[in-house]
Short mmCIF file of C-alpha atoms and ligand atoms in Angstrom, two decimals:
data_model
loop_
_atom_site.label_atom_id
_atom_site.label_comp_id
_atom_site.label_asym_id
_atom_site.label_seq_id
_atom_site.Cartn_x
_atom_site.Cartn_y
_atom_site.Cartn_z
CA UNK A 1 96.81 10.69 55.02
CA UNK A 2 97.18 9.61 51.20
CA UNK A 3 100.87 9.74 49.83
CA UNK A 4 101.77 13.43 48.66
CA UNK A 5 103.29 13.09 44.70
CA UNK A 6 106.44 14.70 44.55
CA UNK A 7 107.21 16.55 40.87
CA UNK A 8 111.02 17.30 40.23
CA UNK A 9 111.86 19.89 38.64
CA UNK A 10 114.59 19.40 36.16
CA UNK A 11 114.95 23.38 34.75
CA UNK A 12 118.39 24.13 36.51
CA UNK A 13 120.13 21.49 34.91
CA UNK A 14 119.65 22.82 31.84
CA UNK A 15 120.65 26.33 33.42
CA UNK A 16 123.79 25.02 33.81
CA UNK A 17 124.41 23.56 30.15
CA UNK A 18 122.68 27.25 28.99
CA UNK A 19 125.40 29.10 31.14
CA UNK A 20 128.01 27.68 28.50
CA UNK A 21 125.80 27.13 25.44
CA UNK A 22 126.99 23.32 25.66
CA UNK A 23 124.94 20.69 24.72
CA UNK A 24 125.54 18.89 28.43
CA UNK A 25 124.55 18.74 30.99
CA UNK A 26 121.31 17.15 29.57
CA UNK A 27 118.48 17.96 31.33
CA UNK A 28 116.19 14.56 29.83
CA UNK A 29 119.25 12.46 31.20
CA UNK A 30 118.46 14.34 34.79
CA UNK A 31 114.48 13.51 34.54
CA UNK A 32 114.89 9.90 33.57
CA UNK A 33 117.22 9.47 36.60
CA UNK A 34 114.53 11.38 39.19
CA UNK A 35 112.33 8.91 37.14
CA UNK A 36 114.20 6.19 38.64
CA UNK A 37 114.91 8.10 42.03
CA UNK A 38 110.97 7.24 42.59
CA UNK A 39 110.08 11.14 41.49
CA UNK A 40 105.91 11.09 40.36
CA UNK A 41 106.07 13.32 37.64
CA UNK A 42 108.73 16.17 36.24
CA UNK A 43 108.05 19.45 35.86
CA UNK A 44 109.96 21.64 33.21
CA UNK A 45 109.18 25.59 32.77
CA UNK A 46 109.63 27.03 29.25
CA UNK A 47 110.37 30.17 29.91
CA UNK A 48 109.70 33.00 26.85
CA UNK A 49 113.09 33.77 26.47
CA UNK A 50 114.18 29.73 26.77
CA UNK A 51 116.71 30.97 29.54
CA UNK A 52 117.65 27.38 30.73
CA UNK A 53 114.45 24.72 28.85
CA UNK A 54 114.61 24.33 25.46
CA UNK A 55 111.44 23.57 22.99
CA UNK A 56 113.88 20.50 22.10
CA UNK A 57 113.44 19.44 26.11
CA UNK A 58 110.24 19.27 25.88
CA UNK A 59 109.84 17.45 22.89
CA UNK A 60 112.00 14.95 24.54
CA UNK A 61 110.72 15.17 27.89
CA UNK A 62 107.43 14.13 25.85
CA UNK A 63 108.36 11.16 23.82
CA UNK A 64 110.65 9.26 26.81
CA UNK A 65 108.95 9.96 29.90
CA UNK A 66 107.17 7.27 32.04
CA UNK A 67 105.82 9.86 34.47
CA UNK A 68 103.73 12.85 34.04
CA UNK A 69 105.23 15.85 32.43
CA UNK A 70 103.93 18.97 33.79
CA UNK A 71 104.66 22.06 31.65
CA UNK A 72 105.13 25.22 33.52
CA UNK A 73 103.71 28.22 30.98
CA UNK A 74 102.92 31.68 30.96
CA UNK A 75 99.78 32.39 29.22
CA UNK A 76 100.48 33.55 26.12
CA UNK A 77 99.80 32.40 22.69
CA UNK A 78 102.92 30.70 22.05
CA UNK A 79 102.90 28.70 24.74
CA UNK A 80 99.26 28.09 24.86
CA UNK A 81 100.35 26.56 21.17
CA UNK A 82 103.56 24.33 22.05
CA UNK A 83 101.42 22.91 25.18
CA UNK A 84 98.45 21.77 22.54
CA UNK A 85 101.06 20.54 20.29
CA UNK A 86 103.49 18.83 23.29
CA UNK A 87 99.95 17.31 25.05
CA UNK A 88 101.75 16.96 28.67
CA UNK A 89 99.98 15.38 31.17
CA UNK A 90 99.64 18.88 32.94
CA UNK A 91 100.23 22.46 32.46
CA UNK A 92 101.05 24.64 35.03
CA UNK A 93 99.97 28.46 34.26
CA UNK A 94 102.41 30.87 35.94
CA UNK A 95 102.81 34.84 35.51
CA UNK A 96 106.61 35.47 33.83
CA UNK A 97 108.41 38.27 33.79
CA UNK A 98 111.20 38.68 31.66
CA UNK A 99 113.58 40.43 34.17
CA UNK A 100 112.53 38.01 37.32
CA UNK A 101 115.34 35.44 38.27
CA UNK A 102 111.94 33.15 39.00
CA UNK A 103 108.42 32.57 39.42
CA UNK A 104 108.39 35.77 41.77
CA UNK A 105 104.14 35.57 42.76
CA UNK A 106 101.13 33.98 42.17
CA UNK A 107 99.19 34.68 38.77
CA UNK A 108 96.35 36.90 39.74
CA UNK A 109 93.99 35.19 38.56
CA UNK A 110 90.86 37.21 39.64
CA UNK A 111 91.88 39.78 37.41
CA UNK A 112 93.07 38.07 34.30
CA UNK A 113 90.00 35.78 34.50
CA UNK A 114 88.78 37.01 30.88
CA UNK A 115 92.39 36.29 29.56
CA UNK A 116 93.18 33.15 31.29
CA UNK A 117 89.53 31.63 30.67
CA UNK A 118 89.82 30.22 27.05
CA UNK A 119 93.15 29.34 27.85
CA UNK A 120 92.07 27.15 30.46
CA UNK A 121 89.48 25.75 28.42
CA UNK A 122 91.54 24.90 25.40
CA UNK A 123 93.69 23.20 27.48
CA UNK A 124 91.62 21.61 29.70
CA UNK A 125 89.46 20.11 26.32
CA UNK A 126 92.70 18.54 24.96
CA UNK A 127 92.90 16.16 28.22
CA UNK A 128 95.68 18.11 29.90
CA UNK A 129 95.32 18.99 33.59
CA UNK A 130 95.29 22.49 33.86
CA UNK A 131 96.92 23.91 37.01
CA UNK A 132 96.94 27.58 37.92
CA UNK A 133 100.13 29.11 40.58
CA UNK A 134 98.66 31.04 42.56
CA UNK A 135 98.58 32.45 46.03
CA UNK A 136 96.49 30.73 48.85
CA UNK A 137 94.04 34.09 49.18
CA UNK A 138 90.40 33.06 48.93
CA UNK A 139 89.93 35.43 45.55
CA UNK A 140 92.42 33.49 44.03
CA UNK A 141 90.67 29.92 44.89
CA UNK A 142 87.77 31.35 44.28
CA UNK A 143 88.85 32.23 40.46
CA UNK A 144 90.22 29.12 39.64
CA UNK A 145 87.05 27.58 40.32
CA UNK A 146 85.07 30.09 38.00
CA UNK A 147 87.89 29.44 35.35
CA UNK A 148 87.20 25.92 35.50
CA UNK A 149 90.76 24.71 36.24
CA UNK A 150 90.53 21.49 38.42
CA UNK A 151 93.90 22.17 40.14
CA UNK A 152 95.67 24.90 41.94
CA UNK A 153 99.58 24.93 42.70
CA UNK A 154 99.77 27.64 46.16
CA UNK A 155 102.98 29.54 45.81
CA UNK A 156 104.99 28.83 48.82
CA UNK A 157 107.86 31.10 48.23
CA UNK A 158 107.11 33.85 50.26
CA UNK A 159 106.96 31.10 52.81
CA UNK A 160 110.60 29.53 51.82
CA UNK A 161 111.96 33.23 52.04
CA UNK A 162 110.32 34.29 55.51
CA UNK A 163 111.61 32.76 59.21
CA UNK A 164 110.01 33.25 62.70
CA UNK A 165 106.84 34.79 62.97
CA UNK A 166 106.59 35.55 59.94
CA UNK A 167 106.92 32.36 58.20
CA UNK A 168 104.21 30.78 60.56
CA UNK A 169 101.91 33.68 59.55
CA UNK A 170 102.57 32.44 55.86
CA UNK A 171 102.15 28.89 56.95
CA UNK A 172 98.51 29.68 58.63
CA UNK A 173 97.71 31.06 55.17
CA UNK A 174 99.24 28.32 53.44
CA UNK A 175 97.00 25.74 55.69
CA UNK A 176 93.64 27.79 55.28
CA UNK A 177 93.76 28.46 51.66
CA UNK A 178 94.20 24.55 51.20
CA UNK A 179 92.09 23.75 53.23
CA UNK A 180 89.21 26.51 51.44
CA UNK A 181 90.50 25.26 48.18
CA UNK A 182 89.96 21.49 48.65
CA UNK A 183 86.28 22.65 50.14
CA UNK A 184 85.84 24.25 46.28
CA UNK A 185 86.77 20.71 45.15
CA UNK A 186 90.22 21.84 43.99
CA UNK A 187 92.77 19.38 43.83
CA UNK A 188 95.70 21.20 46.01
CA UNK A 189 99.34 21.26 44.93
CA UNK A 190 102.40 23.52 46.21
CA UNK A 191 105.58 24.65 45.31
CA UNK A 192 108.65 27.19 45.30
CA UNK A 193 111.86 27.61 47.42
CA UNK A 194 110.73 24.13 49.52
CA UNK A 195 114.11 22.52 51.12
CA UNK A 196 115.04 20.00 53.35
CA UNK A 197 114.53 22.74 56.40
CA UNK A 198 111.47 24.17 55.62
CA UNK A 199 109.83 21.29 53.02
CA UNK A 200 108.14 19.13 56.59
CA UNK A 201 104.82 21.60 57.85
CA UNK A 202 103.97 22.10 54.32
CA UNK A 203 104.29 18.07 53.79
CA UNK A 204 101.78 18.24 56.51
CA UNK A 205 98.99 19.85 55.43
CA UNK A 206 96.32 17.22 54.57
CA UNK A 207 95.06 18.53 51.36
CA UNK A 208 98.36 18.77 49.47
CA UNK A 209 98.54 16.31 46.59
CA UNK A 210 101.70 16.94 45.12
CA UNK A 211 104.68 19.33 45.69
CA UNK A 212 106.63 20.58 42.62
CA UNK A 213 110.74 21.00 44.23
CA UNK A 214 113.76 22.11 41.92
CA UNK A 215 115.93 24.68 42.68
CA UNK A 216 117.47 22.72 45.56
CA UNK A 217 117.43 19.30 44.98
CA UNK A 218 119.37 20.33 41.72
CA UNK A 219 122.17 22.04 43.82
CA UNK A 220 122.20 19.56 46.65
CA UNK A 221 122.50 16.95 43.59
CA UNK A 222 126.12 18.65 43.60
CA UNK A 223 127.14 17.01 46.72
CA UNK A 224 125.18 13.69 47.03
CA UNK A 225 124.05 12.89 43.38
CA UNK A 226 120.31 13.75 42.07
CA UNK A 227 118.95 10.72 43.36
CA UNK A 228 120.49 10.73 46.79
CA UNK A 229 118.93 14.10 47.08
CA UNK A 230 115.55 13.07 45.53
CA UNK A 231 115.58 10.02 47.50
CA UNK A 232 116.05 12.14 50.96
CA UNK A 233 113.94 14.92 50.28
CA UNK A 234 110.85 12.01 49.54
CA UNK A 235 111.60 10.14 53.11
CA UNK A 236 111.43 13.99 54.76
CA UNK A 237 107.90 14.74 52.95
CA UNK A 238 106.62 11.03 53.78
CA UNK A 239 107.81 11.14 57.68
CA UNK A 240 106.26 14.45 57.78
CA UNK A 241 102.99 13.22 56.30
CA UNK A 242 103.01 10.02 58.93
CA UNK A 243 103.66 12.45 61.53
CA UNK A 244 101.32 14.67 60.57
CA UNK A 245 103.00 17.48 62.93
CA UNK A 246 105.47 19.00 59.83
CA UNK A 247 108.02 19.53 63.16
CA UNK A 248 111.54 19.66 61.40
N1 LIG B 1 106.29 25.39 41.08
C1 LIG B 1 106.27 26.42 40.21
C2 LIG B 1 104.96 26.85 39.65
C3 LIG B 1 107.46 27.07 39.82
O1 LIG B 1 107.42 28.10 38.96
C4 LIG B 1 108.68 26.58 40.31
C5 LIG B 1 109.97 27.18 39.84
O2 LIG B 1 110.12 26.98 38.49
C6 LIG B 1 108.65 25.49 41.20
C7 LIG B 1 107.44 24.93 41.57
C8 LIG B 1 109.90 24.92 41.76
O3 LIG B 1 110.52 25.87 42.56
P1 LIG B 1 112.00 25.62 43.10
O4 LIG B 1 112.85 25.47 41.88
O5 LIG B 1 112.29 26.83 43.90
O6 LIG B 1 111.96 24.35 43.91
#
C-alpha cells in the first residue's frame, strides 16, 4: 500500500500564545520542527475571528516552509482573498462557525454547490489543490466531483468521539465512502480527533493519502516533545498501513 502523508497541524500552538496575547509560543518555530520530525506538509486553519492563527502565520508559514502548506478556510470572501494572495500548496474548505470550539461537521457541499463552485475554481486556476471536508456520504463525494475539486478530506470526528458499535458503524462508513470516492477519481484524505488509540483502522484504509492530526500531537508534545510525538504517531500510521488490519 503506498505511504499515507501525514499533515501536522500546528493551530494549537498558537492557541496557547493567543490564550496570553504573547508573542510565544511561536507557532512557525513548531512547523519547522514537525518539518524536521519527517511531517509531509502542515496544515494551519485561519479561523474568521483569528482565535489561535494569525494572517502573520501564514505569511510566514509561506515564505519558510519546505513542505506543503495546506490552508484550512471557510468559504468566504476574505479568505477566498488571503488564500489567492498566500498561494499555499493546498486549501482545505471547511464550514466555521463562530461559536464551535472546532471543525464540528463536514461542509455540505451538495447544497452550497452554487456558492462553493467559483470558489473552487478560482482556487483551483491559481495552482492550489483544492480540498473540500466533508463527510464520507455518497452526496457529498458525489458534489465534490461536480465542483471540480480533485481532493476530499472525510471528517473523522464523529468517528474519534464514538466507541463500540458505534464507532465501527462510523468506520464502515469511513471505509465505503473512500473507497466510492477514490472510484470518482478523488484523491482521499482524512482528519479530526485521530490519536494514538483510534489513528490505526483509519491508517488502514487503502485509499487514504494523507491524514491531517493536531489537536493531540500538540498536547502529547507536552510530555514527550513535538517531535517525539510526531515521530510515534508516523511509526503507528506506517505499521498500520504494513499491516493492513488497523488492529490497535
Ligand atoms: N482536518 C481538518 C479539516 C480540521 O478542521 C482539523 C482541525 O482543525 C483537523 C484536520 C485536525 O484535527 P485535530 O486537531 O483534531 O487533529
Amino acid at each position: 500500500m503506498t505511504r499515507i502523508r501525514l499533515g501536522v497541524n500546528i493551530d494549537h500552538v498558537a492557541t496557547v500564545r493567543e490564550a496570553r496575547g504573547s508573542a510565544y509560543p511561536d507557532p512557525v518555530r513548531a512547523a519547522l520542527l514537525a518539518q524536521a520530525a519527517g511531517a509531509d506538509g502542515i496544515t494551519a486553519h485561519l479561523r474568521e475571528d483569528r482565535r489561535h492563527i494569525s494572517d502573520g502565520d501564514i505569511d510566514r508559514l509561506s515564505k519558510e516552509l519546505n513542505i506543503p502548506l495546506n490552508l484550512e478556510m471557510a468559504a468566504t470572501d476574505e479568505m477566498h482573498i488571503i488564500a489567492l494572495n498566500a498561494k499555499p500548496h493546498a486549501a482545505c474548505i471547511v464550514p466555521e462557525k463562530r461559536e464551535e470550539i472546532t471543525t464540528e461537521g463536514g461542509l455540505d457541499a451538495a447544497r452550497q454547490h452554487n456558492h462553493l463552485s467559483p470558489i473552487v475554481r478560482s482556487l483551483g486556476a491559481a495552482g492550489i489543490r483544492v480540498s473540500l471536508f466533508i463527510e464520507p456520504d455518497r452526496s457529498q463525494l458525489d458534489a465534490a466531483v461536480s465542483l471540480g475539486a480533485p481532493v476530499v478530506e472525510l471528517h473523522t470526528g464523529a468517528y474519534a468521539n464514538a466507541e463500540g458499535a458505534e464507532q465501527q458503524r462510523i468506520l464502515k462508513r469511513l471505509r465505503d465512502g473512500a473507497a466510492y470516492g477514490a472510484s470518482l477519481g478523488l484523491e482521499i484524505h482524512a482528519g479530526h480527533g485521530l490519536t494514538y488509540d483510534n489513528v490505526a483502522p483509519i491508517a488502514a484504509i487503502p485509499e487514504i493519502r494523507e491524514l491531517n492530526i493536531g489537536h493531540f500531537l500538540i498536547g502529547e508534545a507536552i510530555f514527550i516533545g513535538l517531535e517525539n510525538s510526531i515521530r510515534r504517531m508516523r511509526t503507528l500510521i506506517d505499521d498500520s498501513r504494513a499491516s493492513g488490519s488497523g488492529a490497535p
